[in-house]
Short mmCIF file of C-alpha atoms in Angstrom, two decimals:
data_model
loop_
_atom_site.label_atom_id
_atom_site.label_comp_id
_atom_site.label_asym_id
_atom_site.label_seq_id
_atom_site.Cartn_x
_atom_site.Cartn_y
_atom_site.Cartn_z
CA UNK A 1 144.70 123.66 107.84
CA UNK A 2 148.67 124.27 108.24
CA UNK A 3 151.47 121.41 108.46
CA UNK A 4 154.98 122.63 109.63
CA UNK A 5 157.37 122.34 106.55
CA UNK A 6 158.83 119.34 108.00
CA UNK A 7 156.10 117.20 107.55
CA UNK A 8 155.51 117.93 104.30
CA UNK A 9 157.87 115.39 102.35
CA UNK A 10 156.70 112.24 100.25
CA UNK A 11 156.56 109.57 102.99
CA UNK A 12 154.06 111.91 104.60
CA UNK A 13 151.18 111.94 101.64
CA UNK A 14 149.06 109.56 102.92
CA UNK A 15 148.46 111.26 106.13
CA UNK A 16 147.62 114.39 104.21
CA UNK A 17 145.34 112.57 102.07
CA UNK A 18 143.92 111.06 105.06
CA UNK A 19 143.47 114.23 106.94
CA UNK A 20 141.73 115.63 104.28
CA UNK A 21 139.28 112.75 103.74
CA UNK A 22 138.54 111.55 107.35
CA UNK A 23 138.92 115.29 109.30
CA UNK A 24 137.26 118.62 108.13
CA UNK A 25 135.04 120.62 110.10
CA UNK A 26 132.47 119.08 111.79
CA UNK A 27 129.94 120.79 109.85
CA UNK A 28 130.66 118.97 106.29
CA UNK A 29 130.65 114.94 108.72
CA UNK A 30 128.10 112.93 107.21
CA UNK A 31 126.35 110.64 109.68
CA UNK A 32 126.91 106.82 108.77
CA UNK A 33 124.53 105.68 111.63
CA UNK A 34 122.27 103.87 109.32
CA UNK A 35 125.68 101.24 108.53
CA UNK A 36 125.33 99.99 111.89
CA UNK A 37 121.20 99.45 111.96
CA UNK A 38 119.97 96.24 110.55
CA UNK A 39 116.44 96.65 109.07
CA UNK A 40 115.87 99.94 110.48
CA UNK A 41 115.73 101.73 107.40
CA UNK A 42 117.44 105.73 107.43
CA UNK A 43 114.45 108.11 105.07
CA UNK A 44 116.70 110.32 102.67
CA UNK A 45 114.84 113.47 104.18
CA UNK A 46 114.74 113.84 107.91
CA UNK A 47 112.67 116.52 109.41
CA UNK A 48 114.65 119.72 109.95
CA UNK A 49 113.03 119.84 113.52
CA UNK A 50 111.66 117.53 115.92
CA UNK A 51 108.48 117.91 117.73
CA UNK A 52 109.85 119.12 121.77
CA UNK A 53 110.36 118.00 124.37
CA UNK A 54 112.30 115.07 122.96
CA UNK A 55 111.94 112.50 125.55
CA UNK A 56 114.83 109.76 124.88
CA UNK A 57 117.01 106.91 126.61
CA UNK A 58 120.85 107.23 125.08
CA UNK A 59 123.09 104.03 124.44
CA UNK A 60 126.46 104.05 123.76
CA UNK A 61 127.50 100.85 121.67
CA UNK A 62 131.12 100.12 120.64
CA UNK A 63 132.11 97.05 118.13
CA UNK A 64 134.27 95.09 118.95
CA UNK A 65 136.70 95.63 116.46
CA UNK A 66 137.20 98.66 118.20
CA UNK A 67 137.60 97.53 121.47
CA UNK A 68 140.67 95.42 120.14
CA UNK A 69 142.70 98.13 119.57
CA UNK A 70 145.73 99.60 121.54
CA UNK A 71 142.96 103.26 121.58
CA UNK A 72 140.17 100.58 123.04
CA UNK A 73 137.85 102.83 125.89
CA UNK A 74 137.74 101.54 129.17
CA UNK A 75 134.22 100.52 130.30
CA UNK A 76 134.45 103.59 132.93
CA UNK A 77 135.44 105.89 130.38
CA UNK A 78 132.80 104.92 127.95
CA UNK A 79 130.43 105.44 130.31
CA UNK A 80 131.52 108.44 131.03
CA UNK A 81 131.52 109.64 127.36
CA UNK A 82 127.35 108.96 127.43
CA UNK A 83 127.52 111.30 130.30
CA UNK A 84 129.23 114.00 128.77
CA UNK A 85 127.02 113.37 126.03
CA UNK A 86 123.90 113.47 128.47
CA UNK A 87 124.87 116.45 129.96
CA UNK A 88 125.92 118.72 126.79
CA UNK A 89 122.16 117.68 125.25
CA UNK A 90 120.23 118.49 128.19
CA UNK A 91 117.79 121.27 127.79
CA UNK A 92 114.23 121.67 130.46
CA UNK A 93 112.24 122.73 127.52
CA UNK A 94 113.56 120.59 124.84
CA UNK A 95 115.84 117.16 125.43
CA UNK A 96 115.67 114.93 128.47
CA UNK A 97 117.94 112.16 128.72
CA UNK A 98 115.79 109.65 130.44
CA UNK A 99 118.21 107.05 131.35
CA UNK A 100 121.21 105.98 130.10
CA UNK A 101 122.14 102.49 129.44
CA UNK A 102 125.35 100.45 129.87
CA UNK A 103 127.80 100.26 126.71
CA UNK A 104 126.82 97.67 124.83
CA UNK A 105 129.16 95.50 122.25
CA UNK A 106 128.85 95.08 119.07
CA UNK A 107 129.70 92.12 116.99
CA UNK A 108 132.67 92.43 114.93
CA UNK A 109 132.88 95.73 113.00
CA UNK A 110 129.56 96.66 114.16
CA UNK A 111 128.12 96.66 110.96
CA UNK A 112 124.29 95.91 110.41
CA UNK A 113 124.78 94.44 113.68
CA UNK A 114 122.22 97.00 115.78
CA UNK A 115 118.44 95.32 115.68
CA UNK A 116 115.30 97.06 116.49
CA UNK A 117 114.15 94.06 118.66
CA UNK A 118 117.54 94.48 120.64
CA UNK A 119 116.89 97.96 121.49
CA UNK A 120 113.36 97.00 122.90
CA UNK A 121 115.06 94.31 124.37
CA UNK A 122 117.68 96.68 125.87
CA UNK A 123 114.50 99.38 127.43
CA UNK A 124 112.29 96.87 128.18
CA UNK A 125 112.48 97.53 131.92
CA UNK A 126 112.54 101.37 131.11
CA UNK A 127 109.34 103.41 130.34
CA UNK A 128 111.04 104.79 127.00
CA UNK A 129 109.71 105.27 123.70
CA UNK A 130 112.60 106.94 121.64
CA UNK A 131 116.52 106.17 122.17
CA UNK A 132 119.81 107.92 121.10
CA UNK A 133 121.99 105.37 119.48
CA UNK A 134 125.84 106.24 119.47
CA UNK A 135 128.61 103.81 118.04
CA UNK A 136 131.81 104.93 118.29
CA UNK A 137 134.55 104.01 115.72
CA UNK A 138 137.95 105.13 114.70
CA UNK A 139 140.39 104.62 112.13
CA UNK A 140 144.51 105.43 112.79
CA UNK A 141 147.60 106.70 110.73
CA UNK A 142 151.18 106.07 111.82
CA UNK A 143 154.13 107.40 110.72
CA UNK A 144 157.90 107.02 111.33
CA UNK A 145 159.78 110.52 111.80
CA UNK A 146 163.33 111.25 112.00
CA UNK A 147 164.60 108.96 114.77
CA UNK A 148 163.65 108.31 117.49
CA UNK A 149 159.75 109.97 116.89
CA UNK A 150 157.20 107.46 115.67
CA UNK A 151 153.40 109.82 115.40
CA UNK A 152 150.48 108.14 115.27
CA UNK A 153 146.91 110.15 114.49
CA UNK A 154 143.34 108.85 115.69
CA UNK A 155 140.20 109.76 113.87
CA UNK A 156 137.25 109.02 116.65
CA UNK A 157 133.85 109.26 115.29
CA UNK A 158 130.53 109.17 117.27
CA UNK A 159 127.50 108.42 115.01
CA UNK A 160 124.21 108.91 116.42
CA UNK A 161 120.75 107.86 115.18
CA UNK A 162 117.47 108.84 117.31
CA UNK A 163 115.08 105.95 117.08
CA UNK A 164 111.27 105.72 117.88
CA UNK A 165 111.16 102.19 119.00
CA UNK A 166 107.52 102.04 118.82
CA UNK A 167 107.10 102.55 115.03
CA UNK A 168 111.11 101.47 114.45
CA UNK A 169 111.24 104.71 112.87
CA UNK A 170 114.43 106.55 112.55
CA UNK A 171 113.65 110.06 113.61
CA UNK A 172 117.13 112.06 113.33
CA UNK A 173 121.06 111.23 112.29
CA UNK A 174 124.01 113.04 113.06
CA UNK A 175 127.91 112.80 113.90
CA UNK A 176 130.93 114.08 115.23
CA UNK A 177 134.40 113.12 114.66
CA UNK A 178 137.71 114.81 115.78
CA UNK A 179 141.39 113.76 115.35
CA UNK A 180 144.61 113.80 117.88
CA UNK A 181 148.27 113.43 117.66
CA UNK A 182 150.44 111.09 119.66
CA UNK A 183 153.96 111.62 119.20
CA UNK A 184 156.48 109.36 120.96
CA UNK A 185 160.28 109.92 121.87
CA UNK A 186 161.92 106.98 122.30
CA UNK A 187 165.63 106.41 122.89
CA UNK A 188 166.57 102.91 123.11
CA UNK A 189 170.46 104.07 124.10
CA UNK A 190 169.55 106.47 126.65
CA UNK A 191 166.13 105.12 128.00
CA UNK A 192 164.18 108.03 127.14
CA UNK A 193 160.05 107.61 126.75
CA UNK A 194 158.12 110.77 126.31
CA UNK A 195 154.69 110.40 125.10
CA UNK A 196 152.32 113.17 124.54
CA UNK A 197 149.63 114.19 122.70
CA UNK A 198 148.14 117.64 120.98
CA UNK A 199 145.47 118.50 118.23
CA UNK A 200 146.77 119.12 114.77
CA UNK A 201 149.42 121.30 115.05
CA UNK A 202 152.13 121.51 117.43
CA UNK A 203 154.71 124.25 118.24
CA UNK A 204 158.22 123.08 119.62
CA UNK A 205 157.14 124.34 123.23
CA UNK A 206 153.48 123.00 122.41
CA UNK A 207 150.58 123.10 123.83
CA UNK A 208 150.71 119.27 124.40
CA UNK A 209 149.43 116.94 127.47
CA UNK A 210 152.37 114.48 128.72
CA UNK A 211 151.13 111.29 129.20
CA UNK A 212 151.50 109.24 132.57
CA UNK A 213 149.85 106.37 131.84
CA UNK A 214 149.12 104.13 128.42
CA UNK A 215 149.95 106.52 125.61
CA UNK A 216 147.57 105.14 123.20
CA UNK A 217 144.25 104.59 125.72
CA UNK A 218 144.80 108.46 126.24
CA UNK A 219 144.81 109.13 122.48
CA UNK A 220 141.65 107.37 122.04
CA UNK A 221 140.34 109.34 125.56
CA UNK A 222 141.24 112.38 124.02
CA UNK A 223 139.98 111.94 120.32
CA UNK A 224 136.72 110.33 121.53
CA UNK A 225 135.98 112.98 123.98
CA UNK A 226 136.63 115.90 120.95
CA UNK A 227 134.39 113.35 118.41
CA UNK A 228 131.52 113.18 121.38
CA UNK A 229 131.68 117.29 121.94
CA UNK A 230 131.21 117.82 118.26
CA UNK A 231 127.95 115.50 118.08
CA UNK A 232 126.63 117.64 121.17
CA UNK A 233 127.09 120.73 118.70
CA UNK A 234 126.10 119.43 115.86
CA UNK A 235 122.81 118.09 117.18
CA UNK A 236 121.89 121.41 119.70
CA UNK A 237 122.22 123.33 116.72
CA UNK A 238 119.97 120.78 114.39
CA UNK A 239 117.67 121.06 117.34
CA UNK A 240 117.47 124.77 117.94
CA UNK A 241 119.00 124.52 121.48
CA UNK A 242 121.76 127.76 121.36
#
C-alpha cells in the first residue's frame, strides 16, 4: 500500500489506521454475516465444499442505518448489485441463482435483525430450499486537506451467508469489501465544484471518474460495486468455480 508524501502528516493517522484495519486484501475479510442472523446459529467449521449444483434464491438486505446516509443505494441500483452478483456466481454445473428477491430493509443497524421465519416468509411463493443472504454496510472517513479539498473514503462491505431454510442451517459465509476516494474542490470565491472519485491512490492527472451527478451516491455506487465483485471472487474460488 503507498500514500503520496503529502498525506502522510499527523492529522492524517486515523485514516491510515483505518485503512489498515477496515481495507486489506480481500483474501484476509472475515465474514460477519452471522451479526446480522438472529437465532440462526454460524458452526465454527464450515465445509470446505458444498455438495453441486447449489440450487439457491439470493436477497440483498440493507439496514437502515445505511440507507440514511449521504452513500445510501438507490432501490434500482441495489437491485442491480444482486444482479451483478447473480451473474458473476452463475455456473451450469455448479450455482443457479433461482430467483432473486427485492431488497429488503433492515431495522436499524441491521443487527440480529435477519429471522429464519422471515426468510421462509420472504420464498414462500418460490419453490426454494437454500438462499444467499447479502447485507451491505459501510463505514466512512473524512478529512479536511489544504483548502479548498475536503476527501472523504467509503469502506462498502457485502456479507453473505448461504442458508438451508429447511433445516435453518447455515451452509457457507463469506465477504467482500472494497474502499473509494471522493475528493472535492470547492471554491466558494470562484464557484468552482469538482467532484471525483478514484481507488486508493491518485496521480495528479489520475485515473479518476468526474462526477455529474450526487458525489456521494456515486461513492457508495462505486465502493459497493468493488465490495460485491470481491464476494463473487471470494466465493467462486471457495466453490471451485475458476
Amino acid at each position: 500500500m503507498r500514500l503520496k508524501a503529502e498525506h502522510l502528516h499527523a492529522g492524517s493517522i486515523l485514516m491510515v489506521v483505518l485503512l489498515i484495519e477496515l481495507n486489506g486484501c480481500a483474501a484476509t475479510t472475515t465474514s460477519r454475516a452471522g451479526d446480522f442472523l438472529a437465532g440462526i446459529p454460524v458452526p465454527p467449521a464450515q465445509p470446505q465444499q458444498l455438495a453441486t449444483p447449489v440450487r439457491a434464491g439470493l436477497v440483498l438486505a440493507v439496514p437502515e442505518a445505511e440507507s440514511a446516509k449521504p452513500t445510501a443505494l438507490t432501490r434500482k441500483f441495489q437491485e442491480s448489485l444482486t444482479e451483478r452478483i447473480k451473474k458473476g456466481l452463475h455456473d451450469p454445473q455448479s450455482v443457479e441463482i433461482k430467483q432473486v428477491l427485492p431488497p429488503i430493509t433492515l431495522p436499524g443497524n441491521g443487527l440480529a435483525a435477519i429471522t429464519l421465519d422471515r426468510l421462509r416468509e420472504l420464498v414462500k411463493d418460490a419453490q426454494i430450499s437454500k438462499l444467499f443472504v447479502v447485507v451491505a454496510s459501510s463505514q466512512a472517513a473524512r478529512r479536511v486537506l489544504p483548502y479548498p479539498r475536503v476527501e472523504t473514503q467509503l469502506f462498502a462491505r457485502m456479507d453473505m451467508a448461504l442458508i438451508d431454510l429447511a433445516t435453518g442451517q447455515v451452509l457457507l459465509t463469506d465477504a467482500g469489501q472494497d474502499d473509494y476516494f471522493l475528493l472535492d474542490r470547492y471554491d466558494g470565491v470562484r464557484d468552482i465544484y469538482y467532484p471525483h472519485i478514484f481507488y486508493r491512490a491518485i496521480t495528479e492527472s489520475g485515473p479518476f471518474q468526474v462526477v455529474d451527478g450526487d458525489p456521494y451516491v456515486a461513492l457508495g455506487e462505486k465502493a459497493f460495486s468493488g465490495a460485491a465483485d470481491q464476494l463473487i471472487m471470494r466465493l467462486r474460488e471457495k466453490l471451485n468455480l475458476f
